[in-house]
Coordinates of C-alpha atoms in Angstrom, one line a residue:
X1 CA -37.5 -11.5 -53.8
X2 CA -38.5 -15.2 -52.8
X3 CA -36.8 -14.9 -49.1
X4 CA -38.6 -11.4 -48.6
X5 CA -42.2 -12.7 -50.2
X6 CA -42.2 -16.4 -48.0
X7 CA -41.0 -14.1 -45.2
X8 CA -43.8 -11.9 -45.4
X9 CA -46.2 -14.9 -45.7
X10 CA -44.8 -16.9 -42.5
X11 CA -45.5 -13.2 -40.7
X12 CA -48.7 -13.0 -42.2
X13 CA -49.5 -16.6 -40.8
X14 CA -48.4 -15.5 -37.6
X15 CA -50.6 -12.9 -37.3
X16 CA -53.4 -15.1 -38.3
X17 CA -53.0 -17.8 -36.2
X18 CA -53.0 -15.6 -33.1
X19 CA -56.1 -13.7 -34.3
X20 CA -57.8 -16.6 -34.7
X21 CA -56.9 -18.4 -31.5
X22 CA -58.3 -14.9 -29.8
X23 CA -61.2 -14.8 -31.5
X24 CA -62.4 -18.3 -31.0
X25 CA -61.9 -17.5 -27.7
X26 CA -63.7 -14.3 -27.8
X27 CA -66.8 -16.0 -29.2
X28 CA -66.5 -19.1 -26.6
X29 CA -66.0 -17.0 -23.5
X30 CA -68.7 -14.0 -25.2
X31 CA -69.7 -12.1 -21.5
X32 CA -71.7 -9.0 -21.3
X33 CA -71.7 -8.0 -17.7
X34 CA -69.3 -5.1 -18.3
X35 CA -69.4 -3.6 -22.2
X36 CA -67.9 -0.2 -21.0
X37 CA -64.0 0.1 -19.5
X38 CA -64.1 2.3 -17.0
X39 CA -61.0 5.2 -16.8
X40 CA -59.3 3.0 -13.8
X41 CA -56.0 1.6 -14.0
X42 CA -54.8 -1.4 -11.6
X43 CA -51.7 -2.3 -9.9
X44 CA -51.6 -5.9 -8.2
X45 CA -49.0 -6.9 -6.4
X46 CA -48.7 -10.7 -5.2
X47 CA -46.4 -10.7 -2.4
X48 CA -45.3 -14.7 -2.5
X49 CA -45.5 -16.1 0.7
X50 CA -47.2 -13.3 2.8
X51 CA -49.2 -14.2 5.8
X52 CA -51.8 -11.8 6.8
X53 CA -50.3 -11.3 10.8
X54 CA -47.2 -9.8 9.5
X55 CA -48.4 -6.6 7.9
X56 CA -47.7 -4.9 11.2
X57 CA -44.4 -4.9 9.9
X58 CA -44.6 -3.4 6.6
X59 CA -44.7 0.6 7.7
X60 CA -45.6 2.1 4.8
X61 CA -48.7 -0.1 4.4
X62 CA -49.9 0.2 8.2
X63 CA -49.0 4.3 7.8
X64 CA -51.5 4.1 4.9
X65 CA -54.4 2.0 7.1
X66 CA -54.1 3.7 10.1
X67 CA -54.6 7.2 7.9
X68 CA -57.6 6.0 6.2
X69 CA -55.6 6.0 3.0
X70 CA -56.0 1.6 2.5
X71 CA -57.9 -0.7 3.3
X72 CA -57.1 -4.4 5.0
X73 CA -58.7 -7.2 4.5
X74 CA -57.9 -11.3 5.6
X75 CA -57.8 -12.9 2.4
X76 CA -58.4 -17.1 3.3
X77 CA -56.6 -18.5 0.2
X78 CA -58.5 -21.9 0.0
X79 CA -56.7 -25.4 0.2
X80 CA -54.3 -26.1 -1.1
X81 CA -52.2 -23.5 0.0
X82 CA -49.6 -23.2 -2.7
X83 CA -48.4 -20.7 -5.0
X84 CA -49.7 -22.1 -8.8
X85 CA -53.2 -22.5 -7.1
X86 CA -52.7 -19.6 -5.0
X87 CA -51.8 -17.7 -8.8
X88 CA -54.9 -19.0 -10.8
X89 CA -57.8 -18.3 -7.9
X90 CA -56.1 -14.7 -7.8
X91 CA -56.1 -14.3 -11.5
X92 CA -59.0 -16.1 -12.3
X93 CA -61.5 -16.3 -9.6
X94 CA -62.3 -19.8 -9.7
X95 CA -62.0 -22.2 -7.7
X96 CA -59.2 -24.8 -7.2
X97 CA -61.6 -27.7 -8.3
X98 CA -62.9 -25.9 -11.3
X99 CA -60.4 -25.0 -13.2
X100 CA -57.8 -27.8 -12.3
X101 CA -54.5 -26.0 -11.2
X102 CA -53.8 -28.1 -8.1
X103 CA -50.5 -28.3 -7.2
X104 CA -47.4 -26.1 -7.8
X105 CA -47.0 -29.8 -10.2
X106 CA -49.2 -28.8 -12.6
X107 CA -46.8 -27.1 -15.4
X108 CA -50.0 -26.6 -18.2
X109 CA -51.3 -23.5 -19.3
X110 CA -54.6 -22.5 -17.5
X111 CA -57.8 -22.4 -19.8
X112 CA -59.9 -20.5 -17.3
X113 CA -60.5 -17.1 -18.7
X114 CA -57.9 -14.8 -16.6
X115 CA -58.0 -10.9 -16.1
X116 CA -55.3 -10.6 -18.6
X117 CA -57.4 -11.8 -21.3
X118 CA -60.3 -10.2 -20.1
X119 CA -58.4 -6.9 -20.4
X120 CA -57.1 -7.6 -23.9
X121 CA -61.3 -8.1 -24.8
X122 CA -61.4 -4.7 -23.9
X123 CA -58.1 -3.3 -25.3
X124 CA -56.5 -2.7 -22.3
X125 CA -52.8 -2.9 -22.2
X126 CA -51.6 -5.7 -19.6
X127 CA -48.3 -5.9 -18.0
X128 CA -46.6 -8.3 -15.8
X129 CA -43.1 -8.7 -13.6
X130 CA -42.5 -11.9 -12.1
X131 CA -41.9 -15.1 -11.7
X132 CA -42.0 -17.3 -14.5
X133 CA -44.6 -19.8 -13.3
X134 CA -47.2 -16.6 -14.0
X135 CA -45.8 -16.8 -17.7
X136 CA -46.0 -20.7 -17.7
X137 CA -50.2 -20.4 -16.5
X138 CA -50.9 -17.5 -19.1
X139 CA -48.4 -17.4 -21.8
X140 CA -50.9 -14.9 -24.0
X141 CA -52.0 -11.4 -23.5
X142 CA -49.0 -9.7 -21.5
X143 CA -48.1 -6.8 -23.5
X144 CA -44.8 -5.9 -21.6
X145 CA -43.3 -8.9 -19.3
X146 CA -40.2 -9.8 -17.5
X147 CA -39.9 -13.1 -16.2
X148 CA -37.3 -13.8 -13.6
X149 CA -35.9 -17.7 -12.8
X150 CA -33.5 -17.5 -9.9
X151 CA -33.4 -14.0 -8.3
X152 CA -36.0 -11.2 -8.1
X153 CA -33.9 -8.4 -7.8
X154 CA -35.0 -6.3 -10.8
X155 CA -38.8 -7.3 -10.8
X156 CA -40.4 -4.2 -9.2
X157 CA -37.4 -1.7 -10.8
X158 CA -38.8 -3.4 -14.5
X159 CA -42.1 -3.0 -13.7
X160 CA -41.9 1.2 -12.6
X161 CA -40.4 1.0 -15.8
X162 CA -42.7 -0.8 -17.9
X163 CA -45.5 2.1 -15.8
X164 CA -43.0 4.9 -16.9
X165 CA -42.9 4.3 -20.9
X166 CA -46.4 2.2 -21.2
X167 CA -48.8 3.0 -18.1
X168 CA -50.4 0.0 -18.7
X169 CA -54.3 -0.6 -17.5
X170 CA -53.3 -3.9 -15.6
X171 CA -50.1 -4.7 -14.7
X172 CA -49.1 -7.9 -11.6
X173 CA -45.7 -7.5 -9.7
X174 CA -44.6 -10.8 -8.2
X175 CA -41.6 -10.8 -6.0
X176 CA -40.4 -13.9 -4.5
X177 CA -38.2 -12.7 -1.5
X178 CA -40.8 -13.6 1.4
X179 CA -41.5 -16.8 0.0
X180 CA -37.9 -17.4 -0.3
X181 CA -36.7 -16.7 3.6
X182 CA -40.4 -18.4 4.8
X183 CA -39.0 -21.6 2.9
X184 CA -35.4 -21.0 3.9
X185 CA -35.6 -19.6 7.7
X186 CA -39.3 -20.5 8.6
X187 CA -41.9 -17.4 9.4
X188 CA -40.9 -16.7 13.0
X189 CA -37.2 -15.6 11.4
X190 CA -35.3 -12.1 11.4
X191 CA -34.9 -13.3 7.5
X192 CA -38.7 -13.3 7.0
X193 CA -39.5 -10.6 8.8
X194 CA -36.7 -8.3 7.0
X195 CA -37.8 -9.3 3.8
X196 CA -41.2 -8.4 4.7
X197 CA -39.7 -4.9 5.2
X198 CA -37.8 -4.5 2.2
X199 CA -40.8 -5.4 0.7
X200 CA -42.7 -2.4 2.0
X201 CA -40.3 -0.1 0.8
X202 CA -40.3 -1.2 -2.8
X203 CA -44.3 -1.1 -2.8
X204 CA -44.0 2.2 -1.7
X205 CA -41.7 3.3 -4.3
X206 CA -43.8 1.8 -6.7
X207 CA -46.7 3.6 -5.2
X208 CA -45.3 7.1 -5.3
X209 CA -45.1 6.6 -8.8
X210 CA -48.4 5.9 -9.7
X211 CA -50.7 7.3 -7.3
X212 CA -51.4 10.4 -9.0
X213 CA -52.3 8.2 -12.6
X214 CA -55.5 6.9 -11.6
X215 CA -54.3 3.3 -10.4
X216 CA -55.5 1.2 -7.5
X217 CA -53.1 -0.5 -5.9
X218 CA -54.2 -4.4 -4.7
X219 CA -51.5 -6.2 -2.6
X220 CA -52.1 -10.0 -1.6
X221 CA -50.3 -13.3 -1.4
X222 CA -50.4 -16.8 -2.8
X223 CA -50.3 -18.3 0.2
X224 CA -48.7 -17.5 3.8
X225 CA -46.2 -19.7 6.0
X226 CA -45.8 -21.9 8.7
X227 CA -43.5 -20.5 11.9
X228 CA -41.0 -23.2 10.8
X229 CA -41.5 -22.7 7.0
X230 CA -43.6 -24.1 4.5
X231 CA -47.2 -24.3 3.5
X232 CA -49.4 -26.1 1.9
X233 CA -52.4 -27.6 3.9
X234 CA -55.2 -25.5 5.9
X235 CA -53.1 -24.3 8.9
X236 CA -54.6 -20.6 9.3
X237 CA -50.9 -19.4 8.9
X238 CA -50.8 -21.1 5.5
X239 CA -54.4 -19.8 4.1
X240 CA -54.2 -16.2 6.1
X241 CA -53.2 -13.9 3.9
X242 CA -53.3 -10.1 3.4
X243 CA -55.5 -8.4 0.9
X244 CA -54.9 -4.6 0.6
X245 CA -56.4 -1.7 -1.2
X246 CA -54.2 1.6 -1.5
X247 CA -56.2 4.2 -3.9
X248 CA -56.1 8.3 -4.2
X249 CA -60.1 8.0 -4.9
X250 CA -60.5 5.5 -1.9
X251 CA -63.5 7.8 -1.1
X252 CA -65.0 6.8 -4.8
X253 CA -64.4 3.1 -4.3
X254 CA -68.0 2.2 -2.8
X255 CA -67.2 -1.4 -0.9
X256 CA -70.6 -3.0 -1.2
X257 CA -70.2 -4.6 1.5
X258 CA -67.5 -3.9 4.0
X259 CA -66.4 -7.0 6.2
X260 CA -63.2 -8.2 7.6
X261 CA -62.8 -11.0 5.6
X262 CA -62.7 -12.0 1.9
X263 CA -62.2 -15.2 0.0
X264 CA -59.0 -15.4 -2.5
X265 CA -61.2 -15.7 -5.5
X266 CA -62.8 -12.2 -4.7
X267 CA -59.9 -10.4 -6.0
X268 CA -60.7 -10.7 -9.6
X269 CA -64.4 -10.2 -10.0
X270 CA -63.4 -6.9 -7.9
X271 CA -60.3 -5.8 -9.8
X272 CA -62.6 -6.9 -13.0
X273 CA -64.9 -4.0 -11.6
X274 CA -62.3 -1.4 -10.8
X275 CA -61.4 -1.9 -14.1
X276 CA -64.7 -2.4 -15.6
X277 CA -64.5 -5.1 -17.2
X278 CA -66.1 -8.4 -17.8
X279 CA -66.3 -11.2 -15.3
X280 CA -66.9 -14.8 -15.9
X281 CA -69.3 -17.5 -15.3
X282 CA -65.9 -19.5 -13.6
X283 CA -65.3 -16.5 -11.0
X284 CA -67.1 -18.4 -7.8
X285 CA -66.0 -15.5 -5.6
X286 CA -68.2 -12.0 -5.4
X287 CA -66.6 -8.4 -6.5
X288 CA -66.3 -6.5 -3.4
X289 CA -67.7 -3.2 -5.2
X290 CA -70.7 -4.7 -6.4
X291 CA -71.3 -8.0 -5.3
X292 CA -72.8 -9.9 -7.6
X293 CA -74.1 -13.1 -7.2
X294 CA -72.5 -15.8 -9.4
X295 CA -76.1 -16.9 -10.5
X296 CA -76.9 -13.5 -12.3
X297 CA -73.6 -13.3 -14.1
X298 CA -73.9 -17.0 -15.4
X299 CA -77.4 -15.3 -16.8
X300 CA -75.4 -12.9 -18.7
X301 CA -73.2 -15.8 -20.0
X302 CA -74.2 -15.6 -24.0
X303 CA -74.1 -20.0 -23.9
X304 CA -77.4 -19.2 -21.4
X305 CA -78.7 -22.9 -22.1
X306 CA -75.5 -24.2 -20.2
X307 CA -77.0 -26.1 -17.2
X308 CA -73.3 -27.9 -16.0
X309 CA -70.6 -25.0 -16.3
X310 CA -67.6 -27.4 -15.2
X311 CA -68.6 -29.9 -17.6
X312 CA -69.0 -27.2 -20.4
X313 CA -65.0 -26.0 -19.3
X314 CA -63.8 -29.4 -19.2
X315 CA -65.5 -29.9 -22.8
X316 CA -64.4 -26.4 -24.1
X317 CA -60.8 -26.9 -22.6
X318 CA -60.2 -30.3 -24.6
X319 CA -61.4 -27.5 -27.5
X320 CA -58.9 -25.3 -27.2
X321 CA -55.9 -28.0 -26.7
X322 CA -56.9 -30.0 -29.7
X323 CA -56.4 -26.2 -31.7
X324 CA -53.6 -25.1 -30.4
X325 CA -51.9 -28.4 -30.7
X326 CA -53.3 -28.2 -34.3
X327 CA -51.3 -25.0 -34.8
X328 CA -48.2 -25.7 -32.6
X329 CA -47.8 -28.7 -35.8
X330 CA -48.3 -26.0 -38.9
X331 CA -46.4 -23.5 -36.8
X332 CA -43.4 -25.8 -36.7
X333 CA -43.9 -27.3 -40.4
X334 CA -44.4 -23.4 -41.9
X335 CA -41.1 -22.6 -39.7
X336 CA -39.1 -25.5 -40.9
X337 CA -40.3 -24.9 -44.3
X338 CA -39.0 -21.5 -44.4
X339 CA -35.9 -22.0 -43.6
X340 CA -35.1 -24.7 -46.1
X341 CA -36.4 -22.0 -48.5
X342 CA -33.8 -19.4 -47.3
X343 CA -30.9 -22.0 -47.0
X344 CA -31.6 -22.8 -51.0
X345 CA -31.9 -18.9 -51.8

C-alpha cells in the first residue's frame, strides 16, 4: 500500500512539475496574433547539408516545379553556416545573435520560443525524426520522436510511421546522409550527388503518403557545402540553400509576396501561418503568406511595455534556467527518495 501510494505521489509530482514549467511559459511567452488553428497540417523536412544548386538533381522535386505542383525558393541561411544555428533560425525564426545558438558547440537547450511549443499552445500534436542535436535544442513538446546517433537509415521509415498511427499537425524529418558525403567526399562528388538522389526518392515516398491529408510539405537545409566539403562561413555555397513548398491546395496558399529569395528565419513565421498559429516577438524574419512586419507582432506581444526585447530574453532565459535547475534538484531528491522507500518495503 505504501509503495503504490509514494508511487502515485512521485507520478503526481511529475505531472505537476511539467504543467507548471508549461504554464509559466505560457504566461511569459502570452501571443495573440493567431487564437484560431487553422485545419492545416505540416511536414518539414530539413535536408542536412543541402545547397540550393543541386535540386536539379532531385527528380521528384523538379517533376513537381516544373508542373506547377511546388514552389522553389533560395533560402540564404545567415552566418554562421552550421547546422545547430542552421536548426534554431529554422525552428524559431530568430536570429543567430538573438537567441544565442552559435556554433554546432553550443550543447544547451534553446529558450527561444520554437514551433513545437507554439503547437503544443494550441494542442497540436508535434512529431519529430532526426538527429539528436534537434532533441538536445528542444527536449519538450515532441509527442512522438525518434532520435538517431550514428546512422539515419530508419528516420523517414519512423516518421511515415509515426503519420500512419498519429497524423500529427507538425512533424520535422532530419536525415543526415547529404551532410554526411558533403563532409566526407566534398559537394562536387558522385557520393553527394547520389545521396541527394536517394533523398528525393524517400521525400517522395513520404509525400505520397500524405498529400491527400491536408499537409504541406516544406523542404530546406541547415546549411549547404563547399565543392571540397565543409561549411561554415558566408561562401554562397555554404548559405544557399533550397526552400521548397509541395501542397495539394498550392492554389489556396496565397504567397503575399512572391520573390526568388527568402531569408532562413522566414520559414517559421510562414509554417506558424500555414498552421495558424502564433508567432513570436523573436521571429526577425516575415511569414511568406502574410507578411507581417516584426513591429506589429511585437504590438501584439501581451508584455507591450517591453522597449529592449533581447534584453527581456536574456532576462527571461536566466528565468527559466534558475527553475528548471530548481526542479532538476527536487526531481532527483523525490526520485532518490522513492526508491529508498521501496528498497525498505
Amino acid at each position: 500500500m505504501t509503495v503504490k501510494f509514494y508511487s502515485i505521489c512521485f507520478a503526481l509530482y511529475l505531472y505537476i512539475t511539467s504543467t507548471s514549467i508549461f504554464n509559466y511559459e505560457g504566461s511569459l511567452y502570452n501571443l495573440k496574433t493567431a487564437p484560431v488553428p487553422s485545419k492545416n497540417k505540416v511536414c518539414l523536412i530539413i535536408v542536412d547539408g543541402l545547397r540550393y544548386d543541386y535540386v536539379p538533381y532531385m527528380q521528384f522535386i523538379s517533376y513537381c516545379i516544373k508542373n506547377k505542383k511546388a514552389l522553389l525558393y533560395k533560402s540564404i541561411s545567415g552566418i554562421p553556416s552550421y547546422s545547430r544555428p542552421g536548426y534554431e533560425r529554422i525552428l524559431t525564426g530568430s536570429e543567430t545573435s538573438i537567441n544565442g545558438i552559435s556554433s554546432n558547440e553550443n550543447k544547451i537547450l534553446s529558450l527561444t520560443p520554437n514551433l513545437f511549443y507554439l503547437c503544443k499552445l494550441k494542442k497540436l500534436t508535434t512529431s519529430c525524426s532526426s538527429y539528436y542535436w534537434i532533441k538536445e535544442l528542444y527536449p519538450l513538446f515532441i509527442d512522438y520522436e525518434y532520435f538517431y546517433y550514428f546512422n539515419d537509415g530508419l528516420t523517414f521509415s519512423i516518421a511515415e510511421e509515426f503519420i500512419k498511427n498519429y497524423k500529427p499537425d507538425f512533424i520535422v524529418i532530419h536525415p543526415m546522409k547529404v551532410d554526411t558525403a558533403g563532409h566526407r567526399y566534398g559537394a562536387k562528388s558522385l557520393e553527394y550527388i547520389e545521396a541527394t538522389k536517394s533523398i528525393d526518392l524517400s521525400i517522395k515516398k513520404t509525400w505520397d503518403l500524405i498529400k491527400n491529408d491536408n499537409y504541406t510539405m516544406i523542404i530546406t537545409s541547415d546549411h549547404g557545402h563547399k565543392n571540397e566539403g565543409g561549411h561554415g562561413d558566408e561562401c554562397e555555397d555554404c548559405v544557399n540553400t533550397p526552400f521548397i513548398i509541395i501542397s495539394s491546395y498550392l492554389d489556396n496558399i496565397q504567397l503575399s509576396k512572391p520573390k526568388n529569395s527568402i531569408n532562413q528565419t522566414d520559414i517559421a513565421p510562414t509554417i506558424c501561418d500555414l498552421l495558424g498559429i502564433s508567432k513570436t516577438i523573436y521571429m526577425t524574419g516575415k511569414s511568406l503568406i502574410k507578411n507581417d512586419d516584426i513591429s506589429a507582432i511585437r504590438k501584439a506581444f501581451a508584455y507591450h511595455d517591453v522597449k529592449n526585447f533581447k534584453d527581456f530574453f536574456y532576462f527571461t532565459s536566466i528565468l527559466t534556467y534558475i527553475i528548471l535547475s530548481f526542479y532538476t534538484v527536487i526531481y532527483f531528491s523525490s526520485f532518490i527518495t522513492v526508491i529508498k522507500i521501496l528498497k525498505r518495503e
